[in-house]
Coordinates of C-alpha atoms in Angstrom, one line a residue:
Chain J
X1 CA 205.9 -160.6 217.9
X2 CA 205.9 -159.7 221.4
X3 CA 202.1 -159.8 221.6
X4 CA 202.3 -163.8 220.8
X5 CA 205.6 -165.1 221.8
X6 CA 208.7 -164.4 223.5
X7 CA 210.6 -162.4 221.2
X8 CA 213.8 -163.6 222.3
X9 CA 212.9 -167.1 220.8
X10 CA 212.0 -166.0 217.5
X11 CA 214.5 -163.5 217.1
X12 CA 217.6 -165.3 218.5
X13 CA 220.2 -166.3 215.5
X14 CA 219.9 -169.9 216.6
X15 CA 216.1 -170.2 216.2
X16 CA 216.2 -167.9 212.9
X17 CA 218.6 -170.4 211.5
X18 CA 216.7 -173.6 212.6
X19 CA 213.4 -171.9 211.2
X20 CA 215.0 -171.0 207.9
X21 CA 216.4 -174.7 207.4
X22 CA 213.1 -176.2 208.5
X23 CA 211.1 -174.3 205.7
X24 CA 213.9 -175.3 203.3
X25 CA 213.7 -178.8 204.0
X26 CA 209.8 -178.8 204.1
X27 CA 209.7 -176.9 200.6
X28 CA 212.4 -180.0 199.4
X29 CA 210.1 -182.5 201.0
X30 CA 206.9 -180.7 199.3
X31 CA 208.3 -181.0 195.7
X32 CA 208.5 -184.9 196.0
X33 CA 204.6 -184.9 195.6
X34 CA 204.7 -183.2 192.2
X35 CA 208.0 -185.2 191.3
X36 CA 205.9 -188.4 191.6
X37 CA 203.0 -187.1 189.7
X38 CA 205.2 -186.0 186.9
X39 CA 206.8 -189.4 186.8
X40 CA 203.4 -190.9 186.4
X41 CA 202.4 -188.9 183.7
X42 CA 205.7 -189.5 182.0
X43 CA 205.6 -193.2 182.2
X44 CA 201.8 -193.5 182.2
X45 CA 201.8 -195.3 185.5
X46 CA 199.0 -194.4 187.9
X47 CA 197.8 -196.0 191.0
X48 CA 194.2 -195.4 190.9
X49 CA 191.7 -196.5 188.0
X50 CA 190.2 -192.7 188.2
X51 CA 193.6 -191.1 187.7
X52 CA 194.2 -192.5 184.2
X53 CA 190.5 -192.6 183.1
X54 CA 190.8 -189.7 180.8
X55 CA 194.0 -191.6 179.3
X56 CA 192.0 -194.8 179.3
X57 CA 195.1 -196.4 181.6
X58 CA 194.8 -199.3 184.2
X59 CA 196.8 -198.9 187.1
X60 CA 200.1 -200.2 186.8
X61 CA 203.6 -200.3 188.8
X62 CA 206.4 -198.7 187.1
X63 CA 210.2 -198.7 188.4
X64 CA 211.0 -195.0 187.8
X65 CA 207.5 -194.2 189.8
X66 CA 208.6 -196.5 192.7
X67 CA 212.1 -195.0 192.9
X68 CA 210.7 -191.4 193.7
X69 CA 208.2 -192.9 195.8
X70 CA 211.0 -194.6 197.8
X71 CA 212.9 -191.2 197.9
X72 CA 209.8 -189.5 199.1
X73 CA 209.2 -192.2 201.6
X74 CA 212.9 -191.9 202.9
X75 CA 212.0 -188.1 203.5
X76 CA 208.9 -188.9 205.3
X77 CA 210.8 -191.1 207.8
X78 CA 213.9 -188.8 208.4
X79 CA 212.9 -185.2 207.9
X80 CA 210.0 -184.7 210.2
X81 CA 211.9 -186.6 212.9
X82 CA 215.1 -184.4 212.3
X83 CA 213.0 -181.2 212.7
X84 CA 211.5 -182.6 215.9
X85 CA 214.9 -183.6 217.4
X86 CA 216.6 -180.5 216.0
X87 CA 214.3 -178.3 218.0
X88 CA 215.0 -180.2 221.1
X89 CA 218.7 -180.0 220.3
X90 CA 218.4 -176.1 220.3
X91 CA 217.1 -176.1 223.8
X92 CA 220.2 -178.0 224.9
X93 CA 222.3 -174.8 224.7
X94 CA 224.3 -175.6 221.8
X95 CA 226.8 -173.1 220.1
X96 CA 224.7 -171.1 217.3
X97 CA 227.7 -171.9 214.8
X98 CA 227.9 -175.6 215.3
X99 CA 224.1 -175.9 215.3
X100 CA 223.8 -174.1 212.2
X101 CA 226.6 -176.1 210.4
X102 CA 224.6 -179.4 211.4
X103 CA 221.3 -177.8 209.9
X104 CA 223.1 -177.0 206.6
X105 CA 225.0 -180.3 206.3
X106 CA 221.7 -182.1 207.2
X107 CA 219.8 -180.1 204.2
X108 CA 222.5 -180.6 201.9
X109 CA 222.6 -184.2 202.6
X110 CA 218.9 -184.7 201.9
X111 CA 218.9 -182.7 198.5
X112 CA 222.0 -185.0 197.5
X113 CA 219.8 -188.1 198.8
X114 CA 217.1 -187.3 196.4
X115 CA 219.2 -186.4 193.6
X116 CA 221.2 -189.3 193.4
X117 CA 217.9 -191.8 194.4
X118 CA 215.3 -190.5 192.1
X119 CA 216.9 -187.8 189.6
X120 CA 220.1 -189.2 188.4
X121 CA 221.0 -192.5 189.6
X122 CA 224.7 -192.8 190.8
X123 CA 226.0 -196.1 192.0
X124 CA 226.3 -197.0 195.8
X125 CA 227.6 -196.0 198.3
X126 CA 226.4 -192.4 197.1
X127 CA 223.1 -192.9 198.4
X128 CA 224.2 -194.6 201.5
X129 CA 226.5 -191.8 202.5
X130 CA 223.8 -189.0 201.8
X131 CA 221.2 -190.9 204.1
X132 CA 223.9 -191.9 206.7
X133 CA 225.0 -187.9 207.1
X134 CA 221.6 -187.3 207.8
X135 CA 220.8 -190.3 209.9
X136 CA 223.9 -189.5 212.2
X137 CA 223.2 -185.7 212.5
X138 CA 219.8 -186.8 214.0
X139 CA 221.0 -189.6 216.1
X140 CA 224.0 -187.0 217.4
X141 CA 221.4 -184.4 218.3
X142 CA 218.8 -186.8 219.8
X143 CA 221.7 -188.3 222.1
X144 CA 222.7 -184.9 223.1
X145 CA 219.0 -184.3 224.2
X146 CA 218.7 -187.4 226.1
X147 CA 221.9 -186.6 228.0
X148 CA 220.9 -183.1 228.7
X149 CA 217.1 -183.7 229.8
X150 CA 217.9 -186.9 231.6
X151 CA 220.3 -185.3 233.8
Chain Y
X1 CA 200.2 -172.0 232.2
X2 CA 202.6 -169.3 233.6
X3 CA 204.5 -171.5 235.6
X4 CA 205.7 -173.5 232.5
X5 CA 205.5 -171.4 229.2
X6 CA 204.6 -167.8 228.4
X7 CA 201.1 -167.1 228.8
X8 CA 201.1 -164.7 226.0
X9 CA 202.0 -167.7 223.6
X10 CA 199.5 -170.0 224.5
X11 CA 196.8 -167.5 225.0
X12 CA 197.1 -165.7 221.9
X13 CA 194.3 -166.3 219.4
X14 CA 196.6 -167.1 216.7
X15 CA 198.1 -170.1 218.5
X16 CA 194.8 -171.0 219.8
X17 CA 193.6 -171.3 216.5
X18 CA 196.6 -173.3 215.4
X19 CA 196.5 -175.7 218.4
X20 CA 192.9 -176.4 217.7
X21 CA 193.3 -177.2 213.9
X22 CA 196.3 -179.3 214.7
X23 CA 194.5 -181.3 217.0
X24 CA 191.6 -181.9 214.8
X25 CA 194.1 -182.8 212.0
X26 CA 195.7 -185.3 214.4
X27 CA 192.2 -186.9 215.2
X28 CA 191.5 -187.2 211.3
X29 CA 194.7 -188.8 210.6
X30 CA 194.6 -191.2 213.7
X31 CA 191.0 -192.3 212.3
X32 CA 192.9 -193.8 209.3
X33 CA 194.4 -196.4 211.2
X34 CA 191.1 -198.2 212.4
X35 CA 189.8 -197.5 209.0
X36 CA 192.4 -199.8 207.3
X37 CA 191.7 -201.9 210.0
X38 CA 188.0 -202.3 209.4
X39 CA 188.7 -202.5 205.6
X40 CA 190.8 -205.4 206.2
X41 CA 188.2 -207.2 208.3
X42 CA 185.6 -206.3 205.8
X43 CA 187.4 -207.7 202.9
X44 CA 189.4 -210.2 204.8
X45 CA 192.8 -208.9 203.4
X46 CA 195.6 -209.0 206.0
X47 CA 199.3 -208.2 205.6
X48 CA 200.6 -210.5 208.2
X49 CA 200.0 -214.3 208.7
X50 CA 199.4 -214.1 212.5
X51 CA 196.5 -211.2 211.7
X52 CA 194.3 -213.5 210.1
X53 CA 195.3 -216.6 211.9
X54 CA 191.9 -217.1 214.0
X55 CA 190.0 -216.7 210.7
X56 CA 192.5 -219.2 208.9
X57 CA 193.4 -216.5 206.3
X58 CA 196.7 -215.9 204.5
X59 CA 198.1 -212.6 203.8
X60 CA 196.8 -210.9 200.8
X61 CA 196.6 -207.5 199.1
X62 CA 193.2 -206.0 198.2
X63 CA 192.5 -202.9 196.3
X64 CA 189.8 -201.6 198.8
X65 CA 192.5 -201.7 201.7
X66 CA 195.2 -200.5 199.4
X67 CA 193.2 -197.4 198.6
X68 CA 192.7 -196.7 202.4
X69 CA 196.3 -197.4 202.9
X70 CA 197.2 -194.9 200.1
X71 CA 194.9 -192.0 201.6
X72 CA 196.8 -192.7 204.9
X73 CA 200.2 -192.1 203.4
X74 CA 198.9 -189.2 201.8
X75 CA 198.2 -187.9 205.2
X76 CA 201.3 -189.0 206.5
X77 CA 203.3 -187.3 203.7
X78 CA 201.2 -184.0 204.1
X79 CA 199.8 -183.3 207.5
X80 CA 202.9 -183.3 210.0
X81 CA 204.8 -181.1 207.3
X82 CA 201.9 -178.7 207.3
X83 CA 201.7 -178.7 211.2
X84 CA 205.5 -177.8 211.3
X85 CA 205.3 -175.2 208.5
X86 CA 202.1 -173.5 210.0
X87 CA 203.8 -173.2 213.3
X88 CA 206.9 -171.2 211.8
X89 CA 204.3 -169.6 209.6
X90 CA 202.7 -168.4 213.1
X91 CA 206.0 -166.8 214.0
X92 CA 206.2 -164.4 210.8
X93 CA 203.6 -162.4 212.2
X94 CA 200.5 -163.0 210.0
X95 CA 197.4 -161.6 210.4
X96 CA 195.2 -163.9 212.7
X97 CA 192.0 -163.9 210.5
X98 CA 194.1 -164.9 207.6
X99 CA 196.3 -167.6 209.3
X100 CA 193.2 -169.1 210.6
X101 CA 191.2 -169.0 207.5
X102 CA 194.2 -171.0 205.9
X103 CA 194.1 -173.6 208.8
X104 CA 190.5 -174.1 208.0
X105 CA 190.9 -174.6 204.4
X106 CA 193.7 -176.9 204.8
X107 CA 191.6 -179.0 207.2
X108 CA 188.8 -179.1 205.2
X109 CA 190.9 -180.0 202.1
X110 CA 192.2 -183.1 204.0
X111 CA 188.9 -184.3 205.0
X112 CA 187.5 -184.1 201.4
X113 CA 190.9 -185.6 200.2
X114 CA 190.2 -188.7 202.2
X115 CA 186.4 -188.8 201.4
X116 CA 186.9 -188.9 197.8
X117 CA 189.9 -191.2 198.0
X118 CA 188.7 -194.0 200.4
X119 CA 185.2 -193.5 201.5
X120 CA 183.1 -192.5 198.4
X121 CA 185.3 -192.4 195.1
X122 CA 184.6 -189.4 193.1
X123 CA 186.2 -188.9 189.5
X124 CA 189.2 -187.0 189.0
X125 CA 190.2 -184.0 189.6
X126 CA 188.3 -184.1 192.9
X127 CA 191.1 -185.8 194.7
X128 CA 193.7 -183.6 192.7
X129 CA 191.9 -180.3 193.8
X130 CA 191.7 -181.5 197.4
X131 CA 195.2 -182.6 197.6
X132 CA 196.4 -179.3 195.6
X133 CA 194.7 -176.9 198.0
X134 CA 196.4 -178.5 201.1
X135 CA 199.6 -178.6 199.0
X136 CA 199.6 -175.0 198.0
X137 CA 198.9 -173.6 201.5
X138 CA 201.8 -175.7 202.9
X139 CA 203.9 -174.2 200.2
X140 CA 202.6 -170.7 200.6
X141 CA 203.5 -170.8 204.2
X142 CA 206.9 -172.6 203.6
X143 CA 207.6 -169.6 201.1
X144 CA 206.6 -166.8 203.4
X145 CA 208.4 -168.3 206.3
X146 CA 211.9 -168.7 204.1
X147 CA 211.5 -165.0 203.0
X148 CA 211.0 -163.9 206.7
X149 CA 214.0 -165.7 208.4
X150 CA 216.1 -165.5 205.4
X151 CA 216.3 -161.5 205.5
Chain D
X1 CA 218.9 -170.6 227.7
X2 CA 217.4 -167.3 229.0
X3 CA 218.9 -165.5 225.8
X4 CA 216.9 -167.8 223.5
X5 CA 213.8 -168.8 225.3
X6 CA 211.9 -168.5 228.4
X7 CA 213.8 -170.6 230.9
X8 CA 210.5 -171.6 232.7
X9 CA 209.4 -173.6 229.3
X10 CA 212.7 -175.5 229.1
X11 CA 213.5 -176.2 232.8
X12 CA 209.7 -177.0 234.0
X13 CA 209.5 -180.7 234.9
X14 CA 206.7 -181.1 232.4
X15 CA 208.7 -180.0 229.2
X16 CA 211.8 -181.8 230.5
X17 CA 210.0 -185.1 230.8
X18 CA 208.3 -184.4 227.4
X19 CA 211.7 -183.7 225.5
X20 CA 213.3 -186.6 227.2
X21 CA 210.9 -189.2 226.1
X22 CA 210.6 -187.4 222.5
X23 CA 214.3 -187.9 222.1
X24 CA 214.1 -191.5 223.4
X25 CA 211.4 -192.0 220.8
X26 CA 213.2 -190.5 217.9
X27 CA 216.2 -193.0 218.7
X28 CA 214.0 -195.7 218.8
X29 CA 212.4 -194.6 215.5
X30 CA 215.8 -193.9 213.8
X31 CA 216.8 -197.2 214.5
X32 CA 214.3 -199.0 212.4
X33 CA 216.2 -197.7 209.4
X34 CA 219.7 -199.7 210.2
X35 CA 217.3 -202.6 211.3
X36 CA 215.6 -202.6 207.7
X37 CA 219.2 -202.3 206.2
X38 CA 220.6 -205.1 208.2
X39 CA 217.6 -207.3 207.2
X40 CA 218.1 -206.6 203.5
X41 CA 221.7 -207.9 204.0
X42 CA 220.8 -210.8 205.9
X43 CA 217.9 -212.2 203.4
X44 CA 219.8 -210.6 200.4
X45 CA 216.9 -208.7 199.3
X46 CA 217.3 -205.1 197.9
X47 CA 214.9 -202.6 196.5
X48 CA 217.1 -200.9 194.0
X49 CA 219.6 -202.7 191.3
X50 CA 222.4 -200.6 192.5
X51 CA 222.0 -201.7 196.2
X52 CA 223.0 -205.4 195.5
X53 CA 225.2 -204.3 192.5
X54 CA 228.6 -205.5 194.2
X55 CA 226.8 -208.8 195.4
X56 CA 225.5 -209.1 191.8
X57 CA 221.8 -209.3 193.2
X58 CA 218.6 -208.4 191.6
X59 CA 215.8 -206.5 193.4
X60 CA 213.5 -208.7 195.3
X61 CA 210.9 -208.5 197.9
X62 CA 211.1 -210.6 201.0
X63 CA 208.7 -211.3 204.0
X64 CA 211.4 -210.8 206.6
X65 CA 212.3 -207.3 205.4
X66 CA 208.7 -206.2 204.6
X67 CA 207.9 -207.2 208.3
X68 CA 210.3 -204.5 209.5
X69 CA 209.3 -201.9 206.8
X70 CA 205.7 -202.4 208.2
X71 CA 206.8 -202.0 211.6
X72 CA 208.8 -198.6 210.6
X73 CA 205.9 -197.5 208.6
X74 CA 203.7 -197.9 211.6
X75 CA 206.2 -195.9 213.7
X76 CA 206.1 -193.1 210.9
X77 CA 202.1 -193.0 211.0
X78 CA 202.1 -192.9 215.0
X79 CA 205.2 -191.4 216.7
X80 CA 205.5 -187.9 215.1
X81 CA 201.5 -187.4 215.5
X82 CA 202.0 -188.5 219.1
X83 CA 204.8 -185.8 219.5
X84 CA 202.9 -183.0 218.1
X85 CA 199.7 -184.0 220.0
X86 CA 201.4 -184.5 223.2
X87 CA 203.3 -181.0 223.0
X88 CA 199.8 -179.4 222.7
X89 CA 198.5 -181.6 225.6
X90 CA 201.4 -180.1 227.7
X91 CA 200.0 -177.0 226.9
X92 CA 196.6 -177.7 228.6
X93 CA 197.8 -177.7 231.9
X94 CA 198.1 -181.3 232.9
X95 CA 199.2 -182.8 236.0
X96 CA 203.1 -183.5 235.5
X97 CA 202.9 -186.8 236.9
X98 CA 199.7 -187.9 234.7
X99 CA 201.4 -186.7 231.7
X100 CA 204.9 -188.3 232.5
X101 CA 203.0 -191.5 232.9
X102 CA 201.3 -191.3 229.5
X103 CA 204.8 -190.4 227.9
X104 CA 206.3 -193.5 229.7
X105 CA 203.4 -195.9 228.7
X106 CA 203.5 -194.7 225.1
X107 CA 207.1 -195.1 224.5
X108 CA 207.0 -198.6 226.1
X109 CA 204.0 -199.4 223.8
X110 CA 205.9 -198.5 220.8
X111 CA 209.1 -200.6 221.8
X112 CA 206.7 -203.5 222.6
X113 CA 204.9 -202.9 219.1
X114 CA 208.3 -203.1 217.3
X115 CA 209.3 -206.3 219.2
X116 CA 206.5 -208.3 218.6
X117 CA 206.1 -207.0 214.9
X118 CA 209.9 -207.3 213.4
X119 CA 212.1 -209.0 216.0
X120 CA 210.2 -211.9 217.7
X121 CA 206.9 -212.4 216.3
X122 CA 204.2 -213.1 218.9
X123 CA 200.6 -214.2 218.0
X124 CA 198.0 -211.4 218.2
X125 CA 196.3 -209.8 219.7
X126 CA 200.0 -208.9 221.1
X127 CA 200.6 -206.2 218.4
X128 CA 197.0 -205.2 218.3
X129 CA 197.3 -204.3 222.1
X130 CA 200.7 -202.3 221.6
X131 CA 199.4 -200.4 218.9
X132 CA 196.2 -199.8 220.3
X133 CA 197.8 -198.3 223.9
X134 CA 199.6 -195.8 221.8
X135 CA 196.6 -195.1 219.7
X136 CA 194.3 -194.3 222.7
X137 CA 197.0 -192.2 224.5
X138 CA 197.4 -190.1 221.4
X139 CA 193.5 -190.0 221.0
X140 CA 192.8 -189.0 224.6
X141 CA 195.7 -186.3 224.3
X142 CA 194.2 -184.8 221.0
X143 CA 190.7 -184.8 222.5
X144 CA 191.8 -183.0 225.7
X145 CA 193.6 -180.5 223.7
X146 CA 190.4 -180.0 221.2
X147 CA 188.3 -179.3 224.5
X148 CA 190.7 -176.9 226.0
X149 CA 191.2 -175.0 222.9
X150 CA 187.7 -175.0 221.5
X151 CA 186.4 -173.4 224.8

């Protein structure tokens, strides 16, 4: 990679861990789209007239589909923001072990969030805890970054 | 740029192509907001009481507006994720020609997706193919990145 | 940071300003989630049966909650896109003072947007101006980036 970018950047253990967990989070988030599509077919609930045309279905709203969509929207609200904030956090000279641990916990929390929201509904506060874990990690990283770059 | 970042990074053909297509995708996504606004005025369908106040309109939901909003939301779900994943993919030492081709196809697919969803509705599977093209490119890049940074 | 990334990158005044304002925008956007939660509790309007289970509440849609959610969604549509575009804009060799000024105005405009949308509703065109300020800054940066990397 030396011809395109400083090798020390890509090859550092910190950024290797960052790129790995970001890629895993991206795949997790990508899967929400086919999961929504699958749920739409299962419950025959489409958003557009052309989508259910071959099955002669009119658009309708279904609770199961909306639940998957809310889980997806929650990913959209939280995961790209974490990816951005975690990159900046990596530049604040954190310990590799600590940063990697936070990446792992965030990633696990987002998988759990989707599971308890859209796959197998578990009573609250299961989802609140999963969401809150990701929220506080992102908030912590953003706060550390502000302190580092403000001073 | 040598004073702020490694020139080899910004000046490499791979990253120049990446930055160009990301900027084009950003403009494409930005345009969805005025397109929504235009459709709201055209069909006199606003989301907030204060938005239609001067026309004495109450908020209402309109199918044409919702269609544009769904196209926009689909961009929000897919484009930033591609931008993140494609950056990491660029660090996995791909061939410049192959990566640039994928950027071009993704960009074209997202333009087509919006066109057949919100501008001129074409029966399925037109939209499914456009969406799927982008989806599989992002998935492929994420998978390649996981393999590269896991090992 | 020399062991992980080119110090000139992280330590340049341009990128320090960029990372600072991105972190501030991230915190601003993060706060939208608890603000939604707070509004849901205040007006007893939950999206899922399990959320209001302890209060024996059925899911219902509330105008105050929807207003906060629309403000949040507007952030989701605009802020990550700005963060991406502004990074690329930083690579086009802008003056530090000019770029920092744009970061500041964008950040202020997004705070004002949320305030007049979801905290204290002010008649239009207050929200339109706040949104438009951020929109044109992002558009300008994307256009400059296309010109720079196209040629």
